[in-house]
Amino acid sequence: MKMASLTLKSITKRFGKIVALRGVDMHVEDGEFCVLLGPSGCGKSTLLNIIAGLILQDEGSVLLEGQSVDRLAPRERDVAMVFQSYALYPHMTVAQNLGFGLRMRGVAKQTIRERVLGAARLLGIEDLLNRKPRELSGGQRQRVAMGRALVRRPKLFLLDEPLSNLDARLRASVRLELKQLHGQIQSTIVYVTHDQVEAMTLGDKVVVMRDGRVHQIGRPETIYAFPADTFVATFIGSPEMNLYRGRLLHKDGRPHFQGAGFSMDLGGLQLNLGQGEVEVGVRPEDIEIGEGGNTTLKVKVQMISNVGSEKYIHARLGQGSLTVRAPKEAAFQPGQIIPLSIEPRRVHIFHEGSRI
Amino acid sequence: MSREHLEGTVIRILRVVGLIFFIIIVAFPFYWMIVSSFKSLGEILLKPGNLGLDIRKIDFYAYYEVLFEHGFLRYISNSMYVSIVTVVLSVTLATVGGYAVTRLRFRGREFMSFSILFIYMFPAIVLVIPLYVMFSRMGLRDSINLLILVYLAQTLPVALYMLRSYFQTLPLEMEHAGLIDGCSRLGVIWRIVIPLSAPALASVALYTFMIAWNEFLFAFMFLDTPEKFTLSRGVVQLAGSVHLSKQLVMAASVMVTMPIVALFLFFERRLVRGLTAGAMKG
């Protein structure tokens, strides 16, 4: 199967006075599964439409296999797209929907039939080929939409929140299938979502965006472990990372964080900042319950949320709040004071929003 | 009897009374026209107030005379020609035009969109005299094709407006899917927009046909040669002739009315909505 790399060079797009994209640069390798992740309105769908050629960028360039496609119409770019709403053709049967792209490209009837059947088998929708979209369930429509893209065998697949209209259970299973499918067909995919779970599980590469700007590009585990700034730090991970504003100081040659009502020993960290205003962050699962380590904090339990496999304890720390993960057996009561220990190497430190 | 029950009964009675009232107002002239057209001249002269029709005395002579001796065969074919050409042109132009103002961005789009209905606000009677003068000077008057042009100008604004409103309800993503799947803009219109707009296109066609078929003012002003008369013009010609027989005018009127009624009955089933069901989520 043919594949292609995709490069975006400082893509900028304005809608009237609103700047939707501000100089987006990114690169997707051959066969890579790239996820554009961000809150709604961050410009990720606009970016996808620009790659497809449905919207023209004001500045910048889109390159497929190193060649600029800026002057090509959507149909000439050899990309396929799966839409959030599926956008099936309601007046055609499933088979006609699947074969439409090939028919438009003048592929022989016999070949179309074979490829449609092949894609239908791959997605388990052979029995639906003669139905109209209105006779299908949401999950089936989603498959047809995927199939319509697969049949084309394009250089590049673009998926715009393809799972967001499925119910939670179906979404989880289709997500797995999608991952397997990518393993089988090995094609280049750009996938837009606002769901971090989808991004983390599907992506070889995740591009985190906000307000038309790329905040971080990297492997999912890298983005999770080393968020580039406070936005990425809090946007990825659930429950959210605990984040505190305060000052970085040096006591006895060791770095210390002095926050709102508590202080933390950061001894052992190599920091390229002497002292100043910082924000420190710790993920709920990186906090140990009990004494030990450099710093022990006393917090007052406020509320416990039980998600079944584990519990999250919401507690008061100084003038702020803190969330910590606890095993499902943990039996704390609201009002109880518990000790927590935080290892300095688990702490993320941000200066002026960016990681240091 | 409870209050709700009483209200329900009153509403039901009012509904029946209202329905009967409107049926009489609408249907009676229609009935009168049909019944009279089947009577012989003697019958009408003897019993002018007779509302009934004796089945055994049905007389088709009025139709024969109107068709073959008063030139209505010609008028019918003229009217057909004018109406069908107007429908084809109007639907075609309104489809591409309506699509353009709905989906494409171009300079003056807002202005065009706004002025579509503005044109329609001029009553025909205001336009007919200047147009009469203009076309007379240009030597274009007394032409059936000119009539088509005028009807087009009359029907296009509403046709555009109707189709634009309908196109706005079509999901944009579906058209995007078509563009990516390999269609050009015209391909998207032809393969996706038009098939899905069948009900709206049928409504527009029906509306245009009705206007062109029934139009009288311009036909009356612009056509001089009897061979070029349209039906409505022909009926007036007939009604104004000296030896007027009532049943002839009635037969002619039936011929004007029937095609419209037939079209309505035929299209009615096609005007159902909901062709886009299943395209989107849910």
Coordinates of C-alpha atoms in Angstrom, one line a residue, chain A residues 82-261:
Chain A
V82 CA -13.7 10.2 7.7
F83 CA -16.1 12.9 9.1
Q84 CA -17.4 13.3 12.5
S85 CA -21.0 13.1 11.2
Y86 CA -20.0 10.3 8.8
A87 CA -21.4 12.3 5.9
L88 CA -22.6 9.2 4.1
Y89 CA -24.5 9.7 0.9
P90 CA -28.1 8.9 1.9
H91 CA -29.4 8.2 -1.6
M92 CA -26.9 5.5 -2.2
T93 CA -26.5 2.0 -0.8
V94 CA -23.6 1.0 1.4
A95 CA -21.9 -0.6 -1.6
Q96 CA -22.4 2.5 -3.7
N97 CA -21.1 4.7 -0.8
L98 CA -18.0 2.6 -0.5
G99 CA -17.4 2.5 -4.2
F100 CA -18.2 6.1 -5.0
G101 CA -14.6 7.4 -4.7
L102 CA -13.3 4.7 -7.0
R103 CA -16.2 5.3 -9.5
M104 CA -15.3 9.0 -9.6
R105 CA -11.8 8.0 -10.4
G106 CA -12.8 5.8 -13.3
V107 CA -11.6 2.5 -11.7
A108 CA -12.9 -0.6 -13.5
K109 CA -16.2 -2.0 -12.2
Q110 CA -14.8 -5.4 -11.4
T111 CA -11.9 -3.8 -9.4
I112 CA -14.4 -1.6 -7.5
R113 CA -16.5 -4.7 -6.6
E114 CA -13.5 -6.5 -5.3
R115 CA -12.2 -3.7 -3.3
V116 CA -15.6 -2.8 -1.8
L117 CA -16.0 -6.4 -0.8
G118 CA -12.5 -6.5 0.7
A119 CA -13.1 -3.4 2.8
A120 CA -16.5 -4.6 3.8
R121 CA -15.0 -7.9 5.0
L122 CA -12.2 -6.1 6.9
L123 CA -14.8 -4.1 8.7
G124 CA -17.4 -6.8 9.1
I125 CA -20.1 -5.1 7.1
E126 CA -20.6 -7.5 4.1
D127 CA -24.2 -8.1 5.1
L128 CA -25.0 -4.4 4.9
L129 CA -23.8 -3.7 1.4
N130 CA -27.3 -3.4 -0.1
R131 CA -28.8 -1.3 2.7
K132 CA -29.2 2.5 2.7
P133 CA -27.5 4.5 5.4
R134 CA -30.8 5.3 7.1
E135 CA -31.3 1.6 7.8
L136 CA -28.0 1.4 9.7
S137 CA -27.2 1.9 13.4
G138 CA -24.7 4.5 14.5
G139 CA -21.9 2.0 14.8
Q140 CA -22.6 0.5 11.4
R141 CA -22.6 4.0 9.8
Q142 CA -19.3 4.7 11.4
R143 CA -17.9 1.5 9.8
V144 CA -19.3 2.5 6.4
A145 CA -17.6 5.9 6.8
M146 CA -14.3 4.2 7.6
G147 CA -14.8 1.8 4.7
R148 CA -15.4 4.6 2.3
A149 CA -12.0 5.9 3.1
L150 CA -10.3 2.5 3.2
V151 CA -11.5 1.4 -0.3
R152 CA -9.8 4.4 -1.8
R153 CA -6.3 3.3 -0.6
P154 CA -5.2 6.9 -0.5
K155 CA -1.8 8.3 0.4
L156 CA -3.2 9.8 3.6
F157 CA -6.1 9.2 5.9
L158 CA -7.7 12.1 7.7
L159 CA -10.1 11.3 10.5
D160 CA -12.1 14.0 12.2
E161 CA -13.3 12.8 15.6
P162 CA -14.6 9.6 14.1
L163 CA -15.6 8.0 17.4
S164 CA -17.3 10.9 19.1
N165 CA -20.8 10.0 18.1
L166 CA -20.6 6.4 19.4
D167 CA -21.6 5.4 22.9
A168 CA -18.8 4.8 25.4
R169 CA -18.6 1.0 25.1
L170 CA -18.7 1.0 21.3
R171 CA -16.1 3.7 21.3
A172 CA -13.7 1.7 23.3
S173 CA -14.0 -1.4 21.1
V174 CA -13.8 0.6 17.8
R175 CA -10.8 2.3 19.2
L176 CA -9.0 -1.0 19.6
E177 CA -10.1 -2.1 16.1
L178 CA -8.8 1.1 14.7
K179 CA -5.4 0.5 16.3
Q180 CA -5.4 -3.1 14.8
L181 CA -6.5 -1.8 11.5
H182 CA -3.6 0.7 11.4
G183 CA -1.3 -2.2 12.2
Q184 CA -2.6 -4.1 9.2
I185 CA -2.7 -1.4 6.6
Q186 CA 0.3 0.6 7.9
S187 CA -0.9 3.8 6.3
T188 CA -0.3 7.4 7.3
I189 CA -3.1 8.7 9.4
V190 CA -3.9 12.1 10.8
Y191 CA -6.6 11.8 13.5
V192 CA -8.3 14.7 15.2
T193 CA -9.8 14.3 18.7
H194 CA -10.4 16.2 21.9
D195 CA -10.3 12.9 23.9
Q196 CA -6.9 12.3 25.5
V197 CA -7.6 8.6 26.0
E198 CA -7.9 8.3 22.2
A199 CA -4.8 10.3 21.7
M200 CA -2.8 8.3 24.2
T201 CA -3.9 4.9 23.0
L202 CA -3.9 5.5 19.2
G203 CA -1.2 7.9 18.5
D204 CA 2.4 7.1 17.5
K205 CA 2.7 10.9 17.7
V206 CA 0.5 13.4 19.5
V207 CA 0.3 17.0 18.6
V208 CA -1.2 19.0 21.4
M209 CA -2.9 22.2 20.3
R210 CA -4.6 25.2 21.8
D211 CA -5.8 28.5 20.3
G212 CA -4.4 27.7 16.9
R213 CA -0.9 27.0 18.2
V214 CA 1.0 23.8 18.7
H215 CA 2.0 23.3 22.3
Q216 CA 3.9 20.1 22.1
I217 CA 4.6 17.3 19.6
G218 CA 5.9 13.9 20.7
R219 CA 5.2 10.3 21.5
P220 CA 2.2 9.9 23.9
E221 CA 4.4 8.6 26.7
T222 CA 6.9 11.5 26.3
I223 CA 4.1 14.1 26.4
Y224 CA 2.7 12.5 29.5
A225 CA 6.1 12.2 31.2
F226 CA 7.5 15.5 30.1
P227 CA 4.8 18.0 29.4
A228 CA 6.3 21.1 27.7
D229 CA 4.2 23.6 29.5
T230 CA 1.4 24.0 32.0
F231 CA -1.3 23.7 29.4
V232 CA -0.1 20.3 28.2
A233 CA 0.6 19.2 31.8
T234 CA -3.0 19.9 32.9
F235 CA -4.8 18.9 29.7
I236 CA -3.3 15.5 29.6
G237 CA -3.9 13.1 32.4
S238 CA -7.0 12.4 34.4
P239 CA -7.5 13.4 37.1
E240 CA -5.6 16.6 36.3
M241 CA -2.0 17.2 37.5
N242 CA -1.8 19.1 40.8
L243 CA -0.3 22.5 40.0
Y244 CA 0.9 25.1 42.5
R245 CA 2.2 28.6 42.0
G246 CA 5.0 29.8 44.2
R247 CA 8.7 30.6 44.4
L248 CA 11.8 28.6 43.8
L249 CA 14.4 29.2 46.6
H250 CA 17.7 27.8 47.6
K251 CA 18.1 26.7 51.2
D252 CA 21.5 25.3 52.2
G253 CA 22.4 24.9 48.5
R254 CA 19.3 22.8 47.9
P255 CA 16.4 23.9 45.7
H256 CA 13.2 24.4 47.6
F257 CA 9.7 25.3 46.5
Q258 CA 7.8 27.8 48.7
G259 CA 4.1 27.6 47.8
A260 CA 0.8 28.8 49.1
G261 CA 0.9 27.4 52.6

